[in-house]
GROMACS .gro file of N, CA and C in nm:
model
  405
    1MET      N    1   8.935   5.235  -0.167
    1MET     CA    2   8.821   5.250  -0.080
    1MET      C    3   8.700   5.282  -0.167
    2VAL      N    4   8.594   5.212  -0.144
    2VAL     CA    5   8.469   5.240  -0.213
    2VAL      C    6   8.384   5.324  -0.120
    3ALA      N    7   8.341   5.439  -0.168
    3ALA     CA    8   8.256   5.527  -0.090
    3ALA      C    9   8.113   5.477  -0.100
    4THR      N   10   8.046   5.467   0.013
    4THR     CA   11   7.907   5.421   0.013
    4THR      C   12   7.815   5.529   0.067
    5ASN      N   13   7.687   5.507   0.047
    5ASN     CA   14   7.589   5.608   0.089
    5ASN      C   15   7.554   5.600   0.237
    6GLY      N   16   7.610   5.505   0.309
    6GLY     CA   17   7.585   5.496   0.452
    6GLY      C   18   7.457   5.423   0.490
    7SER      N   19   7.381   5.377   0.391
    7SER     CA   20   7.259   5.303   0.422
    7SER      C   21   7.295   5.161   0.467
    8ASP      N   22   7.196   5.087   0.510
    8ASP     CA   23   7.218   4.949   0.553
    8ASP      C   24   7.278   4.865   0.441
    9GLN      N   25   7.238   4.894   0.318
    9GLN     CA   26   7.289   4.818   0.204
    9GLN      C   27   7.427   4.866   0.160
   10GLY      N   28   7.467   4.984   0.204
   10GLY     CA   29   7.598   5.038   0.169
   10GLY      C   30   7.618   5.052   0.019
   11GLU      N   31   7.522   5.111  -0.049
   11GLU     CA   32   7.530   5.129  -0.195
   11GLU      C   33   7.651   5.213  -0.232
   12PRO      N   34   7.734   5.166  -0.327
   12PRO     CA   35   7.850   5.245  -0.370
   12PRO      C   36   7.809   5.376  -0.436
   13VAL      N   37   7.879   5.482  -0.401
   13VAL     CA   38   7.854   5.612  -0.462
   13VAL      C   39   7.979   5.667  -0.532
   14GLY      N   40   8.095   5.609  -0.502
   14GLY     CA   41   8.218   5.657  -0.562
   14GLY      C   42   8.337   5.576  -0.517
   15ILE      N   43   8.453   5.627  -0.553
   15ILE     CA   44   8.577   5.557  -0.520
   15ILE      C   45   8.685   5.659  -0.483
   16LEU      N   46   8.769   5.621  -0.389
   16LEU     CA   47   8.883   5.701  -0.349
   16LEU      C   48   9.000   5.605  -0.336
   17THR      N   49   9.100   5.621  -0.422
   17THR     CA   50   9.218   5.536  -0.414
   17THR      C   51   9.334   5.620  -0.361
   18TYR      N   52   9.415   5.558  -0.276
   18TYR     CA   53   9.524   5.633  -0.214
   18TYR      C   54   9.638   5.540  -0.177
   19TRP      N   55   9.752   5.601  -0.160
   19TRP     CA   56   9.873   5.534  -0.116
   19TRP      C   57   9.904   5.585   0.024
   20THR      N   58   9.946   5.495   0.113
   20THR     CA   59   9.986   5.534   0.248
   20THR      C   60  10.136   5.514   0.263
   21PHE      N   61  10.204   5.619   0.300
   21PHE     CA   62  10.348   5.616   0.328
   21PHE      C   63  10.366   5.650   0.476
   22ASP      N   64  10.490   5.649   0.524
   22ASP     CA   65  10.516   5.673   0.666
   22ASP      C   66  10.452   5.802   0.718
   23ASP      N   67  10.476   5.913   0.649
   23ASP     CA   68  10.428   6.043   0.697
   23ASP      C   69  10.336   6.112   0.597
   24LEU      N   70  10.277   6.034   0.507
   24LEU     CA   71  10.206   6.095   0.395
   24LEU      C   72  10.099   6.001   0.341
   25VAL      N   73   9.986   6.059   0.303
   25VAL     CA   74   9.885   5.988   0.227
   25VAL      C   75   9.871   6.061   0.094
   26TYR      N   76   9.886   5.986  -0.015
   26TYR     CA   77   9.874   6.041  -0.149
   26TYR      C   78   9.744   5.991  -0.210
   27ILE      N   79   9.655   6.082  -0.242
   27ILE     CA   80   9.529   6.046  -0.307
   27ILE      C   81   9.553   6.040  -0.457
   28GLU      N   82   9.536   5.920  -0.510
   28GLU     CA   83   9.561   5.900  -0.653
   28GLU      C   84   9.436   5.930  -0.737
   29HIS      N   85   9.321   5.893  -0.684
   29HIS     CA   86   9.198   5.915  -0.762
   29HIS      C   87   9.080   5.928  -0.667
   30PHE      N   88   8.991   6.022  -0.699
   30PHE     CA   89   8.869   6.040  -0.622
   30PHE      C   90   8.757   6.073  -0.720
   31ALA      N   91   8.651   5.997  -0.715
   31ALA     CA   92   8.538   6.022  -0.805
   31ALA      C   93   8.408   5.977  -0.741
   32ILE      N   94   8.306   6.053  -0.767
   32ILE     CA   95   8.169   6.019  -0.727
   32ILE      C   96   8.094   5.986  -0.854
   33ASP      N   97   8.008   5.886  -0.847
   33ASP     CA   98   7.927   5.846  -0.963
   33ASP      C   99   7.862   5.971  -1.024
   34GLU      N  100   7.876   5.985  -1.153
   34GLU     CA  101   7.828   6.105  -1.222
   34GLU      C  102   7.681   6.133  -1.195
   35GLU      N  103   7.600   6.030  -1.183
   35GLU     CA  104   7.456   6.048  -1.159
   35GLU      C  105   7.426   6.095  -1.017
   36LEU      N  106   7.525   6.085  -0.927
   36LEU     CA  107   7.503   6.122  -0.787
   36LEU      C  108   7.576   6.249  -0.746
   37ARG      N  109   7.635   6.316  -0.842
   37ARG     CA  110   7.710   6.438  -0.810
   37ARG      C  111   7.616   6.553  -0.775
   38ASN      N  112   7.673   6.656  -0.711
   38ASN     CA  113   7.602   6.777  -0.671
   38ASN      C  114   7.494   6.751  -0.566
   39GLN      N  115   7.516   6.648  -0.485
   39GLN     CA  116   7.426   6.618  -0.374
   39GLN      C  117   7.498   6.626  -0.239
   40GLY      N  118   7.624   6.670  -0.243
   40GLY     CA  119   7.701   6.679  -0.121
   40GLY      C  120   7.773   6.551  -0.082
   41LEU      N  121   7.759   6.446  -0.162
   41LEU     CA  122   7.823   6.320  -0.128
   41LEU      C  123   7.975   6.329  -0.136
   42GLY      N  124   8.026   6.395  -0.240
   42GLY     CA  125   8.171   6.409  -0.256
   42GLY      C  126   8.232   6.481  -0.137
   43LYS      N  127   8.167   6.588  -0.096
   43LYS     CA  128   8.215   6.664   0.020
   43LYS      C  129   8.215   6.577   0.145
   44ALA      N  130   8.106   6.506   0.167
   44ALA     CA  131   8.095   6.422   0.287
   44ALA      C  132   8.201   6.312   0.287
   45VAL      N  133   8.218   6.245   0.174
   45VAL     CA  134   8.316   6.138   0.164
   45VAL      C  135   8.457   6.192   0.186
   46PHE      N  136   8.488   6.302   0.117
   46PHE     CA  137   8.623   6.356   0.125
   46PHE      C  138   8.654   6.407   0.265
   47LEU      N  139   8.564   6.481   0.326
   47LEU     CA  140   8.587   6.531   0.462
   47LEU      C  141   8.600   6.418   0.563
   48ASN      N  142   8.521   6.313   0.546
   48ASN     CA  143   8.532   6.197   0.634
   48ASN      C  144   8.670   6.132   0.621
   49PHE      N  145   8.714   6.113   0.497
   49PHE     CA  146   8.846   6.055   0.475
   49PHE      C  147   8.955   6.145   0.535
   50LEU      N  148   8.947   6.274   0.505
   50LEU     CA  149   9.048   6.369   0.553
   50LEU      C  150   9.054   6.372   0.706
   51SER      N  151   8.938   6.364   0.771
   51SER     CA  152   8.935   6.369   0.918
   51SER      C  153   9.002   6.248   0.982
   52GLN      N  154   9.015   6.140   0.908
   52GLN     CA  155   9.079   6.019   0.960
   52GLN      C  156   9.231   6.019   0.941
   53GLN      N  157   9.283   6.119   0.870
   53GLN     CA  158   9.426   6.123   0.841
   53GLN      C  159   9.495   6.224   0.932
   54THR      N  160   9.590   6.176   1.011
   54THR     CA  161   9.665   6.266   1.099
   54THR      C  162   9.788   6.322   1.030
   55GLN      N  163   9.836   6.253   0.928
   55GLN     CA  164   9.955   6.297   0.858
   55GLN      C  165   9.919   6.385   0.738
   56GLN      N  166  10.021   6.429   0.669
   56GLN     CA  167  10.003   6.511   0.549
   56GLN      C  168   9.925   6.431   0.444
   57VAL      N  169   9.837   6.499   0.373
   57VAL     CA  170   9.762   6.440   0.262
   57VAL      C  171   9.789   6.526   0.140
   58VAL      N  172   9.823   6.462   0.028
   58VAL     CA  173   9.848   6.536  -0.096
   58VAL      C  174   9.774   6.471  -0.212
   59LEU      N  175   9.749   6.553  -0.313
   59LEU     CA  176   9.692   6.505  -0.438
   59LEU      C  177   9.736   6.597  -0.550
   60GLU      N  178   9.725   6.547  -0.672
   60GLU     CA  179   9.760   6.625  -0.791
   60GLU      C  180   9.630   6.670  -0.858
   61VAL      N  181   9.627   6.795  -0.904
   61VAL     CA  182   9.514   6.844  -0.982
   61VAL      C  183   9.567   6.919  -1.104
   62GLU      N  184   9.486   6.916  -1.209
   62GLU     CA  185   9.522   6.991  -1.329
   62GLU      C  186   9.518   7.141  -1.300
   63HIS      N  187   9.602   7.215  -1.369
   63HIS     CA  188   9.590   7.361  -1.362
   63HIS      C  189   9.453   7.398  -1.417
   64PRO      N  190   9.387   7.496  -1.356
   64PRO     CA  191   9.255   7.536  -1.404
   64PRO      C  192   9.263   7.592  -1.547
   65HIS      N  193   9.194   7.526  -1.638
   65HIS     CA  194   9.192   7.572  -1.778
   65HIS      C  195   9.053   7.566  -1.839
   66ASP      N  196   8.959   7.510  -1.766
   66ASP     CA  197   8.820   7.505  -1.811
   66ASP      C  198   8.731   7.498  -1.687
   67GLU      N  199   8.602   7.494  -1.707
   67GLU     CA  200   8.509   7.495  -1.594
   67GLU      C  201   8.527   7.375  -1.502
   68THR      N  202   8.550   7.258  -1.559
   68THR     CA  203   8.566   7.137  -1.479
   68THR      C  204   8.691   7.143  -1.393
   69SER      N  205   8.803   7.182  -1.452
   69SER     CA  206   8.928   7.188  -1.375
   69SER      C  207   8.924   7.301  -1.272
   70GLU      N  208   8.858   7.411  -1.304
   70GLU     CA  209   8.841   7.520  -1.206
   70GLU      C  210   8.757   7.471  -1.087
   71HIS      N  211   8.650   7.399  -1.118
   71HIS     CA  212   8.563   7.347  -1.012
   71HIS      C  213   8.640   7.249  -0.923
   72ARG      N  214   8.725   7.166  -0.982
   72ARG     CA  215   8.801   7.067  -0.906
   72ARG      C  216   8.894   7.136  -0.806
   73VAL      N  217   8.966   7.238  -0.850
   73VAL     CA  218   9.056   7.311  -0.760
   73VAL      C  219   8.974   7.380  -0.650
   74GLU      N  220   8.864   7.441  -0.686
   74GLU     CA  221   8.777   7.508  -0.588
   74GLU      C  222   8.722   7.408  -0.487
   75PHE      N  223   8.684   7.289  -0.535
   75PHE     CA  224   8.631   7.186  -0.446
   75PHE      C  225   8.733   7.150  -0.339
   76TYR      N  226   8.855   7.117  -0.381
   76TYR     CA  227   8.957   7.078  -0.283
   76TYR      C  228   8.996   7.193  -0.192
   77ALA      N  229   8.999   7.314  -0.245
   77ALA     CA  230   9.028   7.431  -0.161
   77ALA      C  231   8.918   7.448  -0.056
   78SER      N  232   8.793   7.423  -0.095
   78SER     CA  233   8.682   7.437   0.001
   78SER      C  234   8.689   7.330   0.110
   79MET      N  235   8.764   7.223   0.086
   79MET     CA  236   8.784   7.118   0.186
   79MET      C  237   8.902   7.151   0.278
   80GLY      N  238   8.965   7.267   0.253
   80GLY     CA  239   9.075   7.311   0.337
   80GLY      C  240   9.213   7.279   0.283
   81LEU      N  241   9.223   7.225   0.161
   81LEU     CA  242   9.354   7.193   0.106
   81LEU      C  243   9.422   7.318   0.051
   82PHE      N  244   9.553   7.320   0.063
   82PHE     CA  245   9.634   7.430   0.014
   82PHE      C  246   9.678   7.403  -0.130
   83GLN      N  247   9.677   7.507  -0.210
   83GLN     CA  248   9.728   7.500  -0.346
   83GLN      C  249   9.874   7.546  -0.341
   84ASN      N  250   9.966   7.453  -0.351
   84ASN     CA  251  10.108   7.486  -0.339
   84ASN      C  252  10.161   7.546  -0.469
   85PRO      N  253  10.246   7.651  -0.459
   85PRO     CA  254  10.289   7.725  -0.577
   85PRO      C  255  10.406   7.662  -0.654
   86GLN      N  256  10.471   7.561  -0.597
   86GLN     CA  257  10.589   7.503  -0.662
   86GLN      C  258  10.550   7.432  -0.792
   87ASP      N  259  10.642   7.436  -0.889
   87ASP     CA  260  10.621   7.369  -1.017
   87ASP      C  261  10.625   7.218  -0.998
   88TYR      N  262  10.531   7.150  -1.064
   88TYR     CA  263  10.524   7.005  -1.054
   88TYR      C  264  10.483   6.949  -1.189
   89LEU      N  265  10.554   6.845  -1.232
   89LEU     CA  266  10.519   6.774  -1.353
   89LEU      C  267  10.477   6.633  -1.316
   90GLN      N  268  10.357   6.594  -1.358
   90GLN     CA  269  10.314   6.456  -1.336
   90GLN      C  270  10.381   6.369  -1.442
   91PRO      N  271  10.457   6.269  -1.397
   91PRO     CA  272  10.520   6.180  -1.494
   91PRO      C  273  10.416   6.098  -1.571
   92SER      N  274  10.460   6.044  -1.681
   92SER     CA  275  10.374   5.959  -1.762
   92SER      C  276  10.349   5.826  -1.692
   93TYR      N  277  10.227   5.777  -1.700
   93TYR     CA  278  10.195   5.644  -1.650
   93TYR      C  279  10.237   5.537  -1.752
   94HIS      N  280  10.260   5.579  -1.875
   94HIS     CA  281  10.281   5.484  -1.984
   94HIS      C  282  10.423   5.480  -2.035
   95GLY      N  283  10.515   5.550  -1.974
   95GLY     CA  284  10.654   5.545  -2.014
   95GLY      C  285  10.684   5.617  -2.143
   96ASP      N  286  10.591   5.697  -2.192
   96ASP     CA  287  10.614   5.767  -2.320
   96ASP      C  288  10.679   5.904  -2.299
   97GLN      N  289  10.718   5.933  -2.175
   97GLN     CA  290  10.789   6.056  -2.140
   97GLN      C  291  10.704   6.182  -2.156
   98VAL      N  292  10.574   6.169  -2.174
   98VAL     CA  293  10.486   6.285  -2.180
   98VAL      C  294  10.450   6.322  -2.037
   99THR      N  295  10.486   6.443  -1.997
   99THR     CA  296  10.455   6.489  -1.862
   99THR      C  297  10.342   6.591  -1.869
  100VAL      N  298  10.275   6.609  -1.757
  100VAL     CA  299  10.163   6.703  -1.750
  100VAL      C  300  10.186   6.798  -1.634
  101PRO      N  301  10.188   6.929  -1.659
  101PRO     CA  302  10.200   7.024  -1.548
  101PRO      C  303  10.077   7.013  -1.457
  102MET      N  304  10.101   6.998  -1.329
  102MET     CA  305   9.993   6.982  -1.233
  102MET      C  306  10.021   7.071  -1.113
  103ILE      N  307   9.923   7.076  -1.025
  103ILE     CA  308   9.932   7.147  -0.897
  103ILE      C  309   9.927   7.041  -0.788
  104ILE      N  310  10.014   7.055  -0.690
  104ILE     CA  311  10.006   6.969  -0.571
  104ILE      C  312   9.925   7.045  -0.467
  105MET      N  313   9.816   6.983  -0.424
  105MET     CA  314   9.736   7.039  -0.315
  105MET      C  315   9.760   6.951  -0.194
  106SER      N  316   9.758   7.012  -0.075
  106SER     CA  317   9.794   6.939   0.046
  106SER      C  318   9.713   6.985   0.166
  107LYS      N  319   9.704   6.895   0.263
  107LYS     CA  320   9.633   6.924   0.388
  107LYS      C  321   9.703   7.035   0.465
  108TYR      N  322   9.836   7.029   0.469
  108TYR     CA  323   9.916   7.132   0.533
  108TYR      C  324  10.004   7.197   0.426
  109GLU      N  325  10.016   7.328   0.433
  109GLU     CA  326  10.097   7.399   0.334
  109GLU      C  327  10.241   7.347   0.335
  110LEU      N  328  10.300   7.337   0.216
  110LEU     CA  329  10.434   7.281   0.201
  110LEU      C  330  10.538   7.390   0.177
  111ASP      N  331  10.650   7.383   0.251
  111ASP     CA  332  10.762   7.470   0.215
  111ASP      C  333  10.839   7.400   0.103
  112ASP      N  334  10.940   7.465   0.048
  112ASP     CA  335  11.011   7.411  -0.068
  112ASP      C  336  11.077   7.277  -0.038
  113ASP      N  337  11.135   7.262   0.079
  113ASP     CA  338  11.201   7.135   0.113
  113ASP      C  339  11.100   7.021   0.126
  114GLU      N  340  10.988   7.047   0.192
  114GLU     CA  341  10.884   6.946   0.205
  114GLU      C  342  10.828   6.908   0.068
  115PHE      N  343  10.806   7.009  -0.015
  115PHE     CA  344  10.754   6.984  -0.149
  115PHE      C  345  10.850   6.893  -0.226
  116GLU      N  346  10.978   6.923  -0.221
  116GLU     CA  347  11.079   6.844  -0.293
  116GLU      C  348  11.080   6.700  -0.243
  117GLU      N  349  11.071   6.680  -0.113
  117GLU     CA  350  11.068   6.544  -0.057
  117GLU      C  351  10.946   6.467  -0.106
  118ILE      N  352  10.833   6.534  -0.109
  118ILE     CA  353  10.710   6.469  -0.154
  118ILE      C  354  10.718   6.439  -0.304
  119ARG      N  355  10.766   6.533  -0.382
  119ARG     CA  356  10.780   6.510  -0.525
  119ARG      C  357  10.870   6.390  -0.551
  120GLU      N  358  10.983   6.384  -0.484
  120GLU     CA  359  11.075   6.272  -0.502
  120GLU      C  360  11.011   6.139  -0.462
  121LEU      N  361  10.936   6.139  -0.352
  121LEU     CA  362  10.866   6.019  -0.307
  121LEU      C  363  10.765   5.972  -0.412
  122LEU      N  364  10.685   6.065  -0.462
  122LEU     CA  365  10.584   6.028  -0.563
  122LEU      C  366  10.650   5.976  -0.689
  123TYR      N  367  10.753   6.044  -0.736
  123TYR     CA  368  10.823   5.999  -0.857
  123TYR      C  369  10.880   5.859  -0.837
  124ARG      N  370  10.942   5.836  -0.723
  124ARG     CA  371  11.011   5.709  -0.698
  124ARG      C  372  10.912   5.595  -0.674
  125GLU      N  373  10.814   5.617  -0.586
  125GLU     CA  374  10.726   5.509  -0.542
  125GLU      C  375  10.600   5.491  -0.627
  126VAL      N  376  10.541   5.599  -0.670
  126VAL     CA  377  10.417   5.590  -0.746
  126VAL      C  378  10.445   5.574  -0.896
  127TYR      N  379  10.532   5.659  -0.947
  127TYR     CA  380  10.556   5.661  -1.092
  127TYR      C  381  10.678   5.579  -1.134
  128LYS      N  382  10.757   5.534  -1.037
  128LYS     CA  383  10.875   5.452  -1.066
  128LYS      C  384  10.970   5.519  -1.164
  129CYS      N  385  10.997   5.646  -1.140
  129CYS     CA  386  11.092   5.719  -1.224
  129CYS      C  387  11.184   5.803  -1.136
  130ARG      N  388  11.288   5.852  -1.194
  130ARG     CA  389  11.381   5.938  -1.121
  130ARG      C  390  11.350   6.084  -1.154
  131PRO      N  391  11.347   6.171  -1.054
  131PRO     CA  392  11.317   6.312  -1.078
  131PRO      C  393  11.408   6.378  -1.182
  132ALA      N  394  11.534   6.339  -1.186
  132ALA     CA  395  11.628   6.400  -1.280
  132ALA      C  396  11.583   6.381  -1.424
  133ASN      N  397  11.506   6.276  -1.449
  133ASN     CA  398  11.457   6.250  -1.584
  133ASN      C  399  11.347   6.348  -1.628
  134LEU      N  400  11.289   6.419  -1.530
  134LEU     CA  401  11.176   6.507  -1.562
  134LEU      C  402  11.209   6.654  -1.546
  135LEU      N  403  11.312   6.688  -1.472
  135LEU     CA  404  11.340   6.828  -1.441
  135LEU      C  405  11.431   6.889  -1.543
   0.00000   0.00000   0.00000
C-alpha cells in the first residue's frame, strides 16, 4: 500500500507493506518519506490502516537500544499497540542463520499460546523456516 497525502493528486508520502492471513494482519514494513516526517502523516496513515483491520495486527520492532529504536516503540505504543513480553527472534531473510532479537507488538495483547501460534505462522509463511531451527 502506498500512503498518499489525500490531495487530488494523491502524492505518495510513504509505504506500508503487510501480509493478510485468516485471523491476522502482519505489517512487514512501514515508512514515511524522510523529508515528510514529524508532520503527523505517519500517525494518520497508521491509525487509518489500523481502523480498517478487525482482526489481530502484529509487527516486529527492534528492542530499544538507541533514540531511533526507542522512538519507534513509543510511536507504535502511542497508536495503541501492545508490547508483548515473549521472546522472539526474527529469522534471517538471507538464509545465513543470523537471527535478530525483536519485540512483537500487537493490536490486542497476546497470551503465550496466541504468541506461539503467531510466531509459528510468521516463521512458516513469511520467513519460510521451521521454528525448531531457531529456538
